Amino acid sequence: MPRKLRIIPHLSSADLKERYQTSCDPVESRRWHLLWLVSEHHTLTAAAEAIGLGYDYARRIVRTYNTEGVTSVRNRRRDKRPDQSRSLLNEHQLEELKTRLKSPPADGGVWSGPKVARVMAQMLGREHVWPQRGWDYLKLVGYSCQEPRPQHVKGDAEAKTAFKKTPHA
């Protein structure tokens, strides 16, 4: 019979269960779940298998919890990358872009991703903004690039108006 791994009771079994159930981070939630199962007298092998963790990783979680306590369960990957906004434009610049999109572009035609990217590069003082980001911002502000269908060069305008006026059976 495998020997059961003991954990130092930094928190009670009920507290471990509550932290497991209320954790928003999936990595931390699995760690709390493992600690709760081990505190409920499950073997480490059974607890790791139930959660889907490897035995060595589960053992490392329990060891660090025993030595460091509650702070060892924290997901440290979040510390390595700062929480930064992926947005290029702030709210004021976004409103400025919306008003700019109400008028036609400088070269005529309709707004496109590359055209909006050039305008954004000017607003931000950058040399280059990728065209895909321009398209993303077109969609973000709800711009629809709908335009009327092109007219045929040889089309007869009188026949077209006569066709529109007559009811179809």
PDB file of C-alpha atoms in Angstrom:
ATOM      1  CA  MET A   1       0.000   0.000   0.000  1.00  0.00           C
ATOM      2  CA  PRO A   2       1.462   3.373  -0.978  1.00  0.00           C
ATOM      3  CA  ARG A   3       2.177   5.715   1.848  1.00  0.00           C
ATOM      4  CA  LYS A   4       0.092   8.845   2.064  1.00  0.00           C
ATOM      5  CA  LEU A   5       1.782  12.188   1.781  1.00  0.00           C
ATOM      6  CA  ARG A   6       0.998  14.541   4.615  1.00  0.00           C
ATOM      7  CA  ILE A   7       0.597  18.256   4.224  1.00  0.00           C
ATOM      8  CA  ILE A   8       1.294  20.813   6.891  1.00  0.00           C
ATOM      9  CA  PRO A   9      -2.065  22.318   7.875  1.00  0.00           C
ATOM     10  CA  HIS A  10      -1.486  25.960   6.918  1.00  0.00           C
ATOM     11  CA  LEU A  11      -5.189  25.956   6.111  1.00  0.00           C
ATOM     12  CA  SER A  12      -7.967  23.585   7.118  1.00  0.00           C
ATOM     13  CA  SER A  13      -9.416  21.122   4.646  1.00  0.00           C
ATOM     14  CA  ALA A  14     -12.581  23.225   4.356  1.00  0.00           C
ATOM     15  CA  ASP A  15     -10.503  26.342   3.583  1.00  0.00           C
ATOM     16  CA  LEU A  16      -8.569  24.462   0.904  1.00  0.00           C
ATOM     17  CA  LYS A  17     -11.838  23.318  -0.665  1.00  0.00           C
ATOM     18  CA  GLU A  18     -13.230  26.848  -0.585  1.00  0.00           C
ATOM     19  CA  ARG A  19     -10.098  28.264  -2.231  1.00  0.00           C
ATOM     20  CA  TYR A  20     -10.285  25.539  -4.883  1.00  0.00           C
ATOM     21  CA  GLN A  21     -13.910  26.369  -5.668  1.00  0.00           C
ATOM     22  CA  THR A  22     -13.518  30.162  -5.655  1.00  0.00           C
ATOM     23  CA  SER A  23     -10.211  30.508  -7.495  1.00  0.00           C
ATOM     24  CA  CYS A  24     -10.467  32.350 -10.817  1.00  0.00           C
ATOM     25  CA  ASP A  25      -7.083  31.238 -12.143  1.00  0.00           C
ATOM     26  CA  PRO A  26      -7.176  27.677 -13.563  1.00  0.00           C
ATOM     27  CA  VAL A  27      -3.587  26.911 -12.532  1.00  0.00           C
ATOM     28  CA  GLU A  28      -4.194  27.975  -8.951  1.00  0.00           C
ATOM     29  CA  SER A  29      -7.532  26.163  -8.886  1.00  0.00           C
ATOM     30  CA  ARG A  30      -5.904  22.849  -9.815  1.00  0.00           C
ATOM     31  CA  ARG A  31      -3.225  23.345  -7.180  1.00  0.00           C
ATOM     32  CA  TRP A  32      -5.824  24.060  -4.488  1.00  0.00           C
ATOM     33  CA  HIS A  33      -7.803  21.039  -5.650  1.00  0.00           C
ATOM     34  CA  LEU A  34      -4.738  18.816  -5.313  1.00  0.00           C
ATOM     35  CA  LEU A  35      -3.979  20.124  -1.828  1.00  0.00           C
ATOM     36  CA  TRP A  36      -7.594  19.648  -0.772  1.00  0.00           C
ATOM     37  CA  LEU A  37      -7.643  16.036  -1.983  1.00  0.00           C
ATOM     38  CA  VAL A  38      -4.367  15.262  -0.221  1.00  0.00           C
ATOM     39  CA  SER A  39      -5.704  16.880   2.966  1.00  0.00           C
ATOM     40  CA  GLU A  40      -8.745  14.594   2.659  1.00  0.00           C
ATOM     41  CA  HIS A  41      -6.353  11.603   3.004  1.00  0.00           C
ATOM     42  CA  HIS A  42      -6.123  10.640  -0.675  1.00  0.00           C
ATOM     43  CA  THR A  43      -2.790   9.353  -1.900  1.00  0.00           C
ATOM     44  CA  LEU A  44      -0.760  11.747  -3.977  1.00  0.00           C
ATOM     45  CA  THR A  45      -0.889   9.376  -6.936  1.00  0.00           C
ATOM     46  CA  ALA A  46      -4.689   9.149  -6.823  1.00  0.00           C
ATOM     47  CA  ALA A  47      -5.123  12.897  -6.306  1.00  0.00           C
ATOM     48  CA  ALA A  48      -2.745  13.771  -9.161  1.00  0.00           C
ATOM     49  CA  GLU A  49      -4.470  11.301 -11.462  1.00  0.00           C
ATOM     50  CA  ALA A  50      -7.922  12.635 -10.564  1.00  0.00           C
ATOM     51  CA  ILE A  51      -6.876  16.183 -11.444  1.00  0.00           C
ATOM     52  CA  GLY A  52      -4.764  15.292 -14.442  1.00  0.00           C
ATOM     53  CA  LEU A  53      -1.346  16.277 -13.091  1.00  0.00           C
ATOM     54  CA  GLY A  54       1.888  14.359 -13.269  1.00  0.00           C
ATOM     55  CA  TYR A  55       3.117  12.743 -10.078  1.00  0.00           C
ATOM     56  CA  ASP A  56       6.410  14.695  -9.951  1.00  0.00           C
ATOM     57  CA  TYR A  57       4.667  18.026 -10.495  1.00  0.00           C
ATOM     58  CA  ALA A  58       2.051  17.202  -7.852  1.00  0.00           C
ATOM     59  CA  ARG A  59       4.788  16.257  -5.390  1.00  0.00           C
ATOM     60  CA  ARG A  60       6.548  19.565  -6.072  1.00  0.00           C
ATOM     61  CA  ILE A  61       3.304  21.467  -5.369  1.00  0.00           C
ATOM     62  CA  VAL A  62       2.843  19.712  -2.027  1.00  0.00           C
ATOM     63  CA  ARG A  63       6.496  20.198  -1.036  1.00  0.00           C
ATOM     64  CA  THR A  64       6.463  23.934  -1.778  1.00  0.00           C
ATOM     65  CA  TYR A  65       3.137  24.286   0.029  1.00  0.00           C
ATOM     66  CA  ASN A  66       4.624  22.563   3.081  1.00  0.00           C
ATOM     67  CA  THR A  67       7.697  24.821   3.102  1.00  0.00           C
ATOM     68  CA  GLU A  68       6.334  28.165   1.874  1.00  0.00           C
ATOM     69  CA  GLY A  69       2.687  28.009   2.822  1.00  0.00           C
ATOM     70  CA  VAL A  70      -0.256  29.638   1.086  1.00  0.00           C
ATOM     71  CA  THR A  71       1.855  31.958  -1.107  1.00  0.00           C
ATOM     72  CA  SER A  72       3.358  28.988  -2.967  1.00  0.00           C
ATOM     73  CA  VAL A  73       0.057  28.225  -4.693  1.00  0.00           C
ATOM     74  CA  ARG A  74       0.017  31.536  -6.564  1.00  0.00           C
ATOM     75  CA  ASN A  75       0.451  31.367 -10.352  1.00  0.00           C
ATOM     76  CA  ARG A  76       3.811  33.059 -10.857  1.00  0.00           C
ATOM     77  CA  ARG A  77       3.552  33.202 -14.634  1.00  0.00           C
ATOM     78  CA  ARG A  78       1.485  36.351 -14.229  1.00  0.00           C
ATOM     79  CA  ASP A  79       4.414  38.037 -12.509  1.00  0.00           C
ATOM     80  CA  LYS A  80       6.649  37.488 -15.538  1.00  0.00           C
ATOM     81  CA  ARG A  81       4.480  39.362 -18.019  1.00  0.00           C
ATOM     82  CA  PRO A  82       3.063  42.739 -17.080  1.00  0.00           C
ATOM     83  CA  ASP A  83      -0.641  43.280 -17.515  1.00  0.00           C
ATOM     84  CA  GLN A  84      -0.631  45.716 -20.374  1.00  0.00           C
ATOM     85  CA  SER A  85      -3.262  46.899 -22.733  1.00  0.00           C
ATOM     86  CA  ARG A  86      -3.043  45.632 -26.300  1.00  0.00           C
ATOM     87  CA  SER A  87      -4.875  48.693 -27.570  1.00  0.00           C
ATOM     88  CA  LEU A  88      -2.989  51.120 -29.767  1.00  0.00           C
ATOM     89  CA  LEU A  89      -5.402  54.014 -29.359  1.00  0.00           C
ATOM     90  CA  ASN A  90      -6.698  55.471 -26.130  1.00  0.00           C
ATOM     91  CA  GLU A  91     -10.328  56.573 -25.767  1.00  0.00           C
ATOM     92  CA  HIS A  92      -9.685  60.123 -26.992  1.00  0.00           C
ATOM     93  CA  GLN A  93      -7.814  58.910 -30.079  1.00  0.00           C
ATOM     94  CA  LEU A  94     -10.545  56.373 -30.782  1.00  0.00           C
ATOM     95  CA  GLU A  95     -13.175  59.125 -30.788  1.00  0.00           C
ATOM     96  CA  GLU A  96     -10.945  61.172 -33.081  1.00  0.00           C
ATOM     97  CA  LEU A  97     -10.688  58.187 -35.436  1.00  0.00           C
ATOM     98  CA  LYS A  98     -14.486  57.778 -35.434  1.00  0.00           C
ATOM     99  CA  THR A  99     -14.972  61.390 -36.503  1.00  0.00           C
ATOM    100  CA  ARG A 100     -12.252  61.017 -39.146  1.00  0.00           C
ATOM    101  CA  LEU A 101     -14.009  57.962 -40.603  1.00  0.00           C
ATOM    102  CA  LYS A 102     -17.193  59.964 -41.175  1.00  0.00           C
ATOM    103  CA  SER A 103     -15.477  61.892 -43.960  1.00  0.00           C
ATOM    104  CA  PRO A 104     -14.059  60.175 -47.054  1.00  0.00           C
ATOM    105  CA  PRO A 105     -10.372  59.232 -47.133  1.00  0.00           C
ATOM    106  CA  ALA A 106      -7.861  61.655 -48.641  1.00  0.00           C
ATOM    107  CA  ASP A 107      -7.291  59.535 -51.755  1.00  0.00           C
ATOM    108  CA  GLY A 108     -11.009  58.931 -52.333  1.00  0.00           C
ATOM    109  CA  GLY A 109     -12.786  55.593 -52.398  1.00  0.00           C
ATOM    110  CA  VAL A 110     -13.800  53.839 -49.211  1.00  0.00           C
ATOM    111  CA  TRP A 111     -11.959  53.250 -45.976  1.00  0.00           C
ATOM    112  CA  SER A 112      -9.873  50.096 -45.845  1.00  0.00           C
ATOM    113  CA  GLY A 113      -7.515  48.521 -43.333  1.00  0.00           C
ATOM    114  CA  PRO A 114      -4.345  49.986 -44.871  1.00  0.00           C
ATOM    115  CA  LYS A 115      -5.871  53.467 -45.116  1.00  0.00           C
ATOM    116  CA  VAL A 116      -6.958  53.430 -41.476  1.00  0.00           C
ATOM    117  CA  ALA A 117      -3.533  52.068 -40.487  1.00  0.00           C
ATOM    118  CA  ARG A 118      -1.859  55.067 -42.184  1.00  0.00           C
ATOM    119  CA  VAL A 119      -4.176  57.477 -40.336  1.00  0.00           C
ATOM    120  CA  MET A 120      -3.437  55.695 -37.056  1.00  0.00           C
ATOM    121  CA  ALA A 121       0.311  55.894 -37.713  1.00  0.00           C
ATOM    122  CA  GLN A 122      -0.030  59.671 -38.141  1.00  0.00           C
ATOM    123  CA  MET A 123      -2.114  59.963 -34.963  1.00  0.00           C
ATOM    124  CA  LEU A 124       0.388  57.920 -32.945  1.00  0.00           C
ATOM    125  CA  GLY A 125       3.499  59.472 -34.467  1.00  0.00           C
ATOM    126  CA  ARG A 126       4.704  56.086 -35.642  1.00  0.00           C
ATOM    127  CA  GLU A 127       6.350  55.200 -38.866  1.00  0.00           C
ATOM    128  CA  HIS A 128       4.184  52.150 -39.480  1.00  0.00           C
ATOM    129  CA  VAL A 129       1.014  50.463 -38.222  1.00  0.00           C
ATOM    130  CA  TRP A 130       0.109  47.084 -39.651  1.00  0.00           C
ATOM    131  CA  PRO A 131      -2.882  47.089 -42.043  1.00  0.00           C
ATOM    132  CA  GLN A 132      -4.565  44.326 -40.032  1.00  0.00           C
ATOM    133  CA  ARG A 133      -4.694  46.668 -37.021  1.00  0.00           C
ATOM    134  CA  GLY A 134      -6.425  49.240 -39.230  1.00  0.00           C
ATOM    135  CA  TRP A 135      -9.011  46.634 -40.176  1.00  0.00           C
ATOM    136  CA  ASP A 136      -9.434  45.685 -36.522  1.00  0.00           C
ATOM    137  CA  TYR A 137     -10.201  49.282 -35.637  1.00  0.00           C
ATOM    138  CA  LEU A 138     -12.625  49.615 -38.553  1.00  0.00           C
ATOM    139  CA  LYS A 139     -14.570  46.699 -37.090  1.00  0.00           C
ATOM    140  CA  LEU A 140     -14.213  48.051 -33.551  1.00  0.00           C
ATOM    141  CA  VAL A 141     -15.922  51.344 -34.408  1.00  0.00           C
ATOM    142  CA  GLY A 142     -18.654  49.514 -36.325  1.00  0.00           C
ATOM    143  CA  TYR A 143     -17.691  50.807 -39.762  1.00  0.00           C
ATOM    144  CA  SER A 144     -19.392  49.083 -42.663  1.00  0.00           C
ATOM    145  CA  CYS A 145     -17.686  49.437 -46.014  1.00  0.00           C
ATOM    146  CA  GLN A 146     -20.890  49.052 -47.976  1.00  0.00           C
ATOM    147  CA  GLU A 147     -21.049  50.908 -51.247  1.00  0.00           C
ATOM    148  CA  PRO A 148     -23.483  50.809 -54.137  1.00  0.00           C
ATOM    149  CA  ARG A 149     -22.875  48.270 -56.842  1.00  0.00           C
ATOM    150  CA  PRO A 150     -20.990  49.587 -59.859  1.00  0.00           C
ATOM    151  CA  GLN A 151     -23.051  50.622 -62.845  1.00  0.00           C
ATOM    152  CA  HIS A 152     -22.445  48.984 -66.201  1.00  0.00           C
ATOM    153  CA  VAL A 153     -20.862  51.348 -68.702  1.00  0.00           C
ATOM    154  CA  LYS A 154     -23.142  50.293 -71.550  1.00  0.00           C
ATOM    155  CA  GLY A 155     -26.259  50.245 -69.389  1.00  0.00           C
ATOM    156  CA  ASP A 156     -29.305  52.126 -70.692  1.00  0.00           C
ATOM    157  CA  ALA A 157     -30.510  54.537 -68.004  1.00  0.00           C
ATOM    158  CA  GLU A 158     -34.009  54.940 -69.569  1.00  0.00           C
ATOM    159  CA  ALA A 159     -34.562  51.177 -69.763  1.00  0.00           C
ATOM    160  CA  LYS A 160     -33.482  50.833 -66.168  1.00  0.00           C
ATOM    161  CA  THR A 161     -35.952  53.460 -64.893  1.00  0.00           C
ATOM    162  CA  ALA A 162     -38.728  51.925 -67.027  1.00  0.00           C
ATOM    163  CA  PHE A 163     -37.918  48.495 -65.551  1.00  0.00           C
ATOM    164  CA  LYS A 164     -38.105  49.855 -62.005  1.00  0.00           C
ATOM    165  CA  LYS A 165     -41.499  51.496 -62.624  1.00  0.00           C
ATOM    166  CA  THR A 166     -43.259  48.468 -64.065  1.00  0.00           C
ATOM    167  CA  PRO A 167     -44.740  45.970 -61.597  1.00  0.00           C
ATOM    168  CA  HIS A 168     -43.571  42.415 -61.953  1.00  0.00           C
ATOM    169  CA  ALA A 169     -46.043  39.607 -62.097  1.00  0.00           C
TER     170      ALA A 169
END
